[in-house]
Tab-separated table of C-alpha atoms in Angstrom:
chain	number	residue	atom	x	y	z
A	1	UNK	CA	-1.020	-44.811	-5.372
A	2	UNK	CA	2.585	-45.090	-4.228
A	3	UNK	CA	2.946	-46.777	-0.842
A	4	UNK	CA	5.879	-46.888	1.541
A	5	UNK	CA	6.131	-49.698	4.052
A	6	UNK	CA	8.284	-49.228	7.100
A	7	UNK	CA	9.594	-51.961	9.334
A	8	UNK	CA	9.662	-52.617	12.128
A	9	UNK	CA	6.690	-50.661	13.459
A	10	UNK	CA	8.055	-50.720	16.994
A	11	UNK	CA	11.604	-51.051	18.261
A	12	UNK	CA	12.610	-51.133	21.924
A	13	UNK	CA	16.323	-51.427	22.630
A	14	UNK	CA	18.961	-50.716	25.252
A	15	UNK	CA	21.349	-47.802	25.094
A	16	UNK	CA	24.442	-48.702	23.106
A	17	UNK	CA	22.760	-51.158	20.731
A	18	UNK	CA	22.668	-50.750	16.963
A	19	UNK	CA	19.469	-50.785	14.912
A	20	UNK	CA	18.207	-50.546	11.355
A	21	UNK	CA	14.869	-49.276	10.115
A	22	UNK	CA	13.697	-50.183	6.626
A	23	UNK	CA	11.499	-48.343	4.165
A	24	UNK	CA	10.298	-50.257	1.099
A	25	UNK	CA	8.126	-49.592	-1.909
A	26	UNK	CA	7.300	-51.182	-5.235
A	27	UNK	CA	7.435	-47.709	-6.789
A	28	UNK	CA	10.367	-45.551	-7.781
A	29	UNK	CA	10.791	-42.238	-6.002
A	30	UNK	CA	12.680	-39.220	-7.281
A	31	UNK	CA	14.080	-38.759	-3.774
A	32	UNK	CA	13.491	-39.981	-0.268
A	33	UNK	CA	13.540	-38.207	3.055
A	34	UNK	CA	13.776	-39.301	6.662
A	35	UNK	CA	12.103	-37.387	9.466
A	36	UNK	CA	12.126	-37.741	13.228
A	37	UNK	CA	9.157	-36.724	15.351
A	38	UNK	CA	9.074	-36.261	19.109
A	39	UNK	CA	5.838	-36.241	21.146
A	40	UNK	CA	3.892	-33.005	20.827
A	41	UNK	CA	5.972	-31.730	17.924
A	42	UNK	CA	5.980	-31.871	14.160
A	43	UNK	CA	8.319	-34.096	12.136
A	44	UNK	CA	11.815	-32.704	11.667
A	45	UNK	CA	13.741	-33.400	8.475
A	46	UNK	CA	16.909	-35.424	9.053
A	47	UNK	CA	18.162	-36.080	5.533
A	48	UNK	CA	17.264	-36.181	1.842
A	49	UNK	CA	18.731	-38.803	-0.510
A	50	UNK	CA	18.320	-38.329	-4.239
A	51	UNK	CA	20.693	-40.689	-6.064
A	52	UNK	CA	20.320	-44.466	-6.239
A	53	UNK	CA	22.928	-46.101	-4.002
A	54	UNK	CA	23.593	-42.882	-2.139
A	55	UNK	CA	24.786	-43.103	1.460
A	56	UNK	CA	24.653	-40.168	3.855
A	57	UNK	CA	25.909	-40.006	7.416
A	58	UNK	CA	24.676	-37.750	10.166
A	59	UNK	CA	26.806	-38.438	13.254
A	60	UNK	CA	25.671	-41.919	14.401
A	61	UNK	CA	22.922	-42.153	11.762
A	62	UNK	CA	23.585	-43.662	8.338
A	63	UNK	CA	21.008	-43.363	5.565
A	64	UNK	CA	21.056	-45.371	2.369
A	65	UNK	CA	18.958	-45.066	-0.781
A	66	UNK	CA	18.517	-48.282	-2.748
A	67	UNK	CA	20.100	-48.585	-6.179
A	68	UNK	CA	16.674	-48.721	-7.838
A	69	UNK	CA	15.378	-45.797	-5.713
A	70	UNK	CA	12.563	-47.949	-4.325
A	71	UNK	CA	13.852	-48.499	-0.800
A	72	UNK	CA	15.895	-46.938	1.932
A	73	UNK	CA	17.342	-47.759	5.316
A	74	UNK	CA	18.304	-45.870	8.435
A	75	UNK	CA	20.997	-47.361	10.630
A	76	UNK	CA	21.745	-45.995	14.091
A	77	UNK	CA	24.984	-46.946	15.788
A	78	UNK	CA	25.246	-47.016	19.578
A	79	UNK	CA	21.730	-45.727	20.166
A	80	UNK	CA	21.138	-43.237	22.940
A	81	UNK	CA	17.961	-42.341	24.869
A	82	UNK	CA	17.903	-39.058	22.968
A	83	UNK	CA	17.293	-41.040	19.761
A	84	UNK	CA	13.864	-42.055	21.054
A	85	UNK	CA	11.058	-40.929	18.756
A	86	UNK	CA	8.978	-41.697	15.696
A	87	UNK	CA	11.020	-42.119	12.520
A	88	UNK	CA	9.238	-41.506	9.235
A	89	UNK	CA	10.416	-42.079	5.711
A	90	UNK	CA	8.821	-40.113	2.901
A	91	UNK	CA	9.134	-40.501	-0.837
A	92	UNK	CA	8.920	-37.573	-3.238
A	93	UNK	CA	7.025	-37.931	-6.475
A	94	UNK	CA	7.896	-36.345	-9.770
A	95	UNK	CA	5.831	-35.118	-12.659
A	96	UNK	CA	2.722	-33.123	-11.891
A	97	UNK	CA	2.951	-34.189	-8.231
A	98	UNK	CA	6.464	-32.795	-7.866
A	99	UNK	CA	7.073	-31.928	-4.253
A	100	UNK	CA	4.295	-34.102	-2.855
A	101	UNK	CA	5.510	-36.611	-0.252
A	102	UNK	CA	4.157	-40.075	0.519
A	103	UNK	CA	4.873	-40.999	4.126
A	104	UNK	CA	5.447	-44.427	5.621
A	105	UNK	CA	3.543	-45.413	8.738
A	106	UNK	CA	6.575	-44.787	10.912
A	107	UNK	CA	8.789	-46.682	13.331
A	108	UNK	CA	8.477	-45.912	17.029
A	109	UNK	CA	11.924	-46.251	18.578
A	110	UNK	CA	12.445	-46.405	22.331
A	111	UNK	CA	15.976	-46.460	23.682
A	112	UNK	CA	16.212	-47.424	27.349
A	113	UNK	CA	19.057	-46.091	29.511
B	1	UNK	CA	15.631	-19.396	13.173
B	2	UNK	CA	12.639	-19.424	10.803
B	3	UNK	CA	9.781	-21.727	11.771
B	4	UNK	CA	6.304	-22.624	10.657
B	5	UNK	CA	3.784	-21.418	13.206
B	6	UNK	CA	0.331	-22.834	13.796
B	7	UNK	CA	-2.590	-21.644	15.862
B	8	UNK	CA	-4.268	-22.755	17.985
B	9	UNK	CA	-2.045	-25.476	19.442
B	10	UNK	CA	-5.011	-27.204	21.028
B	11	UNK	CA	-8.708	-27.032	20.254
B	12	UNK	CA	-11.586	-28.799	21.947
B	13	UNK	CA	-14.972	-28.331	20.367
B	14	UNK	CA	-18.367	-29.942	20.181
B	15	UNK	CA	-19.645	-31.855	17.210
B	16	UNK	CA	-21.225	-29.582	14.651
B	17	UNK	CA	-19.108	-26.543	15.450
B	18	UNK	CA	-16.847	-24.800	12.948
B	19	UNK	CA	-13.107	-25.113	13.450
B	20	UNK	CA	-10.499	-22.906	11.797
B	21	UNK	CA	-6.790	-23.688	11.987
B	22	UNK	CA	-4.158	-21.194	10.861
B	23	UNK	CA	-0.634	-21.552	9.612
B	24	UNK	CA	2.124	-19.067	8.884
B	25	UNK	CA	4.631	-20.660	6.503
B	26	UNK	CA	8.316	-19.812	6.463
B	27	UNK	CA	8.960	-16.669	4.461
B	28	UNK	CA	10.221	-17.526	0.990
B	29	UNK	CA	8.775	-21.039	0.882
B	30	UNK	CA	6.482	-21.438	-2.126
B	31	UNK	CA	4.647	-24.621	-1.159
B	32	UNK	CA	2.325	-25.189	1.801
B	33	UNK	CA	0.921	-28.537	2.904
B	34	UNK	CA	-1.826	-29.572	5.312
B	35	UNK	CA	-1.545	-33.020	6.939
B	36	UNK	CA	-3.583	-34.943	9.474
B	37	UNK	CA	-1.963	-37.453	11.826
B	38	UNK	CA	-3.724	-40.204	13.756
B	39	UNK	CA	-2.470	-43.385	15.348
B	40	UNK	CA	-4.498	-45.507	12.966
B	41	UNK	CA	-3.808	-43.747	9.669
B	42	UNK	CA	-0.445	-42.135	10.302
B	43	UNK	CA	0.357	-38.916	8.437
B	44	UNK	CA	-2.117	-38.177	5.651
B	45	UNK	CA	-1.845	-35.356	3.133
B	46	UNK	CA	-5.053	-33.318	3.021
B	47	UNK	CA	-4.161	-30.534	0.588
B	48	UNK	CA	-1.308	-28.480	-0.743
B	49	UNK	CA	-0.653	-25.168	-2.435
B	50	UNK	CA	2.111	-23.880	-4.617
B	51	UNK	CA	2.553	-20.126	-4.986
B	52	UNK	CA	-0.804	-19.868	-3.171
B	53	UNK	CA	-2.659	-21.849	-5.838
B	54	UNK	CA	-4.343	-25.080	-4.699
B	55	UNK	CA	-2.697	-28.055	-6.407
B	56	UNK	CA	-4.271	-31.068	-4.796
B	57	UNK	CA	-6.991	-31.414	-2.196
B	58	UNK	CA	-7.957	-34.985	-2.978
B	59	UNK	CA	-7.135	-36.057	0.585
B	60	UNK	CA	-9.800	-33.828	2.083
B	61	UNK	CA	-13.447	-34.669	2.727
B	62	UNK	CA	-14.835	-32.043	0.370
B	63	UNK	CA	-18.196	-31.654	2.012
B	64	UNK	CA	-16.818	-30.391	5.303
B	65	UNK	CA	-13.183	-29.389	4.846
B	66	UNK	CA	-11.817	-26.373	3.022
B	67	UNK	CA	-8.291	-25.018	2.682
B	68	UNK	CA	-7.274	-21.571	1.512
B	69	UNK	CA	-4.261	-19.294	1.233
B	70	UNK	CA	-5.546	-15.740	1.320
B	71	UNK	CA	-1.976	-14.413	1.182
B	72	UNK	CA	1.594	-15.671	1.233
B	73	UNK	CA	1.822	-15.444	5.006
B	74	UNK	CA	-1.372	-17.284	5.914
B	75	UNK	CA	-2.893	-20.662	5.167
B	76	UNK	CA	-6.150	-21.802	6.724
B	77	UNK	CA	-7.886	-25.138	7.146
B	78	UNK	CA	-11.538	-25.043	8.054
B	79	UNK	CA	-13.862	-27.822	9.149
B	80	UNK	CA	-17.594	-27.169	9.104
B	81	UNK	CA	-19.371	-28.958	10.643
B	82	UNK	CA	-16.844	-30.846	12.762
B	83	UNK	CA	-17.354	-34.502	13.700
B	84	UNK	CA	-15.731	-36.704	16.368
B	85	UNK	CA	-13.854	-38.622	13.650
B	86	UNK	CA	-12.023	-35.387	12.791
B	87	UNK	CA	-10.156	-35.601	16.109
B	88	UNK	CA	-6.469	-35.703	15.193
B	89	UNK	CA	-3.333	-33.594	15.077
B	90	UNK	CA	-3.272	-31.307	12.055
B	91	UNK	CA	0.099	-30.217	10.735
B	92	UNK	CA	1.011	-27.481	8.342
B	93	UNK	CA	4.323	-27.698	6.513
B	94	UNK	CA	6.033	-25.325	4.115
B	95	UNK	CA	8.706	-26.212	1.624
B	96	UNK	CA	10.992	-25.207	-1.207
B	97	UNK	CA	13.063	-26.939	-3.862
B	98	UNK	CA	16.543	-28.166	-2.961
B	99	UNK	CA	18.435	-30.415	-5.384
B	100	UNK	CA	15.811	-32.712	-6.914
B	101	UNK	CA	13.504	-32.726	-3.948
B	102	UNK	CA	11.345	-30.538	-1.866
B	103	UNK	CA	12.249	-30.203	1.774
B	104	UNK	CA	9.306	-29.749	4.085
B	105	UNK	CA	9.364	-27.972	7.414
B	106	UNK	CA	6.558	-28.796	9.771
B	107	UNK	CA	4.806	-26.653	12.296
B	108	UNK	CA	4.094	-27.879	15.841
B	109	UNK	CA	0.568	-28.956	14.939
B	110	UNK	CA	-2.953	-28.276	16.173
B	111	UNK	CA	-4.388	-31.019	18.354
B	112	UNK	CA	-8.117	-31.105	17.654
B	113	UNK	CA	-10.598	-32.924	19.848
B	114	UNK	CA	-14.226	-33.034	18.756
B	115	UNK	CA	-16.637	-34.302	21.401
C-alpha cells in the first residue's frame, strides 16, 4: 500500500506570512495532485505535477514535485484569509491502478486577518 | 460550468435502515469514484468504475455496501443495513485522463448521520 504523509497537520498563521506544506512517501508516484477543500464542500483540484523536479506556480502558490517523484511541497507566499482550508496531496498510481489516487491526511490551514 | 452533483446533501437515518446515495458525474468523464471522509481516517477510496465497469471495491465493507453504475449518468452507493460507524461525508468524483494523470472532480458530498 502506498502511503502519503503530510506535514504539518495543522497550521495557524497571520495574514502576510509564508508557509510550506510537505507531502512525503517512500513510494514513487506517476503524478501528484494538490487539492483544497473548504468546509461543506468537496476537494477542488489546484494542480497536477507529473515530471520529477517540476515546479508550477498558481498566483501565490508554488508547487514542486521531488526529483524522485516521491515527495512534493506547496509553498504559499503572503497568505491571505481566503487561503484558509484543508489542503490535500494525492498521488496517482500507474499500472492496473492507473487513475486511482492515494490521499494524504491533509493539512488544515488557518490564516488570521 | 460542468459539475458533479450528489443527492441527498444530508441524510439522517436510524441504524438498520437502508441508505442510497446518488451521483451524476460530469458528462464525458469515464471514471467515477466513491470516497468516504471522516476526521479520523481522512479521505478513503471505497470503489471506482471505469466506463461503468467496477474496477476496485476493496475499500468497501462488502457485507453492507454496494456500488453500481446503471448508466453513464448515474452512480449509486447503497448501505444496507446502516450502522452508526457509517456516519461520514461521502463524496463522488468523476475524472478523465490529462497528460499522465487523471484529474478528479468532486461533488459536494452527502453528509450521512446514522443514529
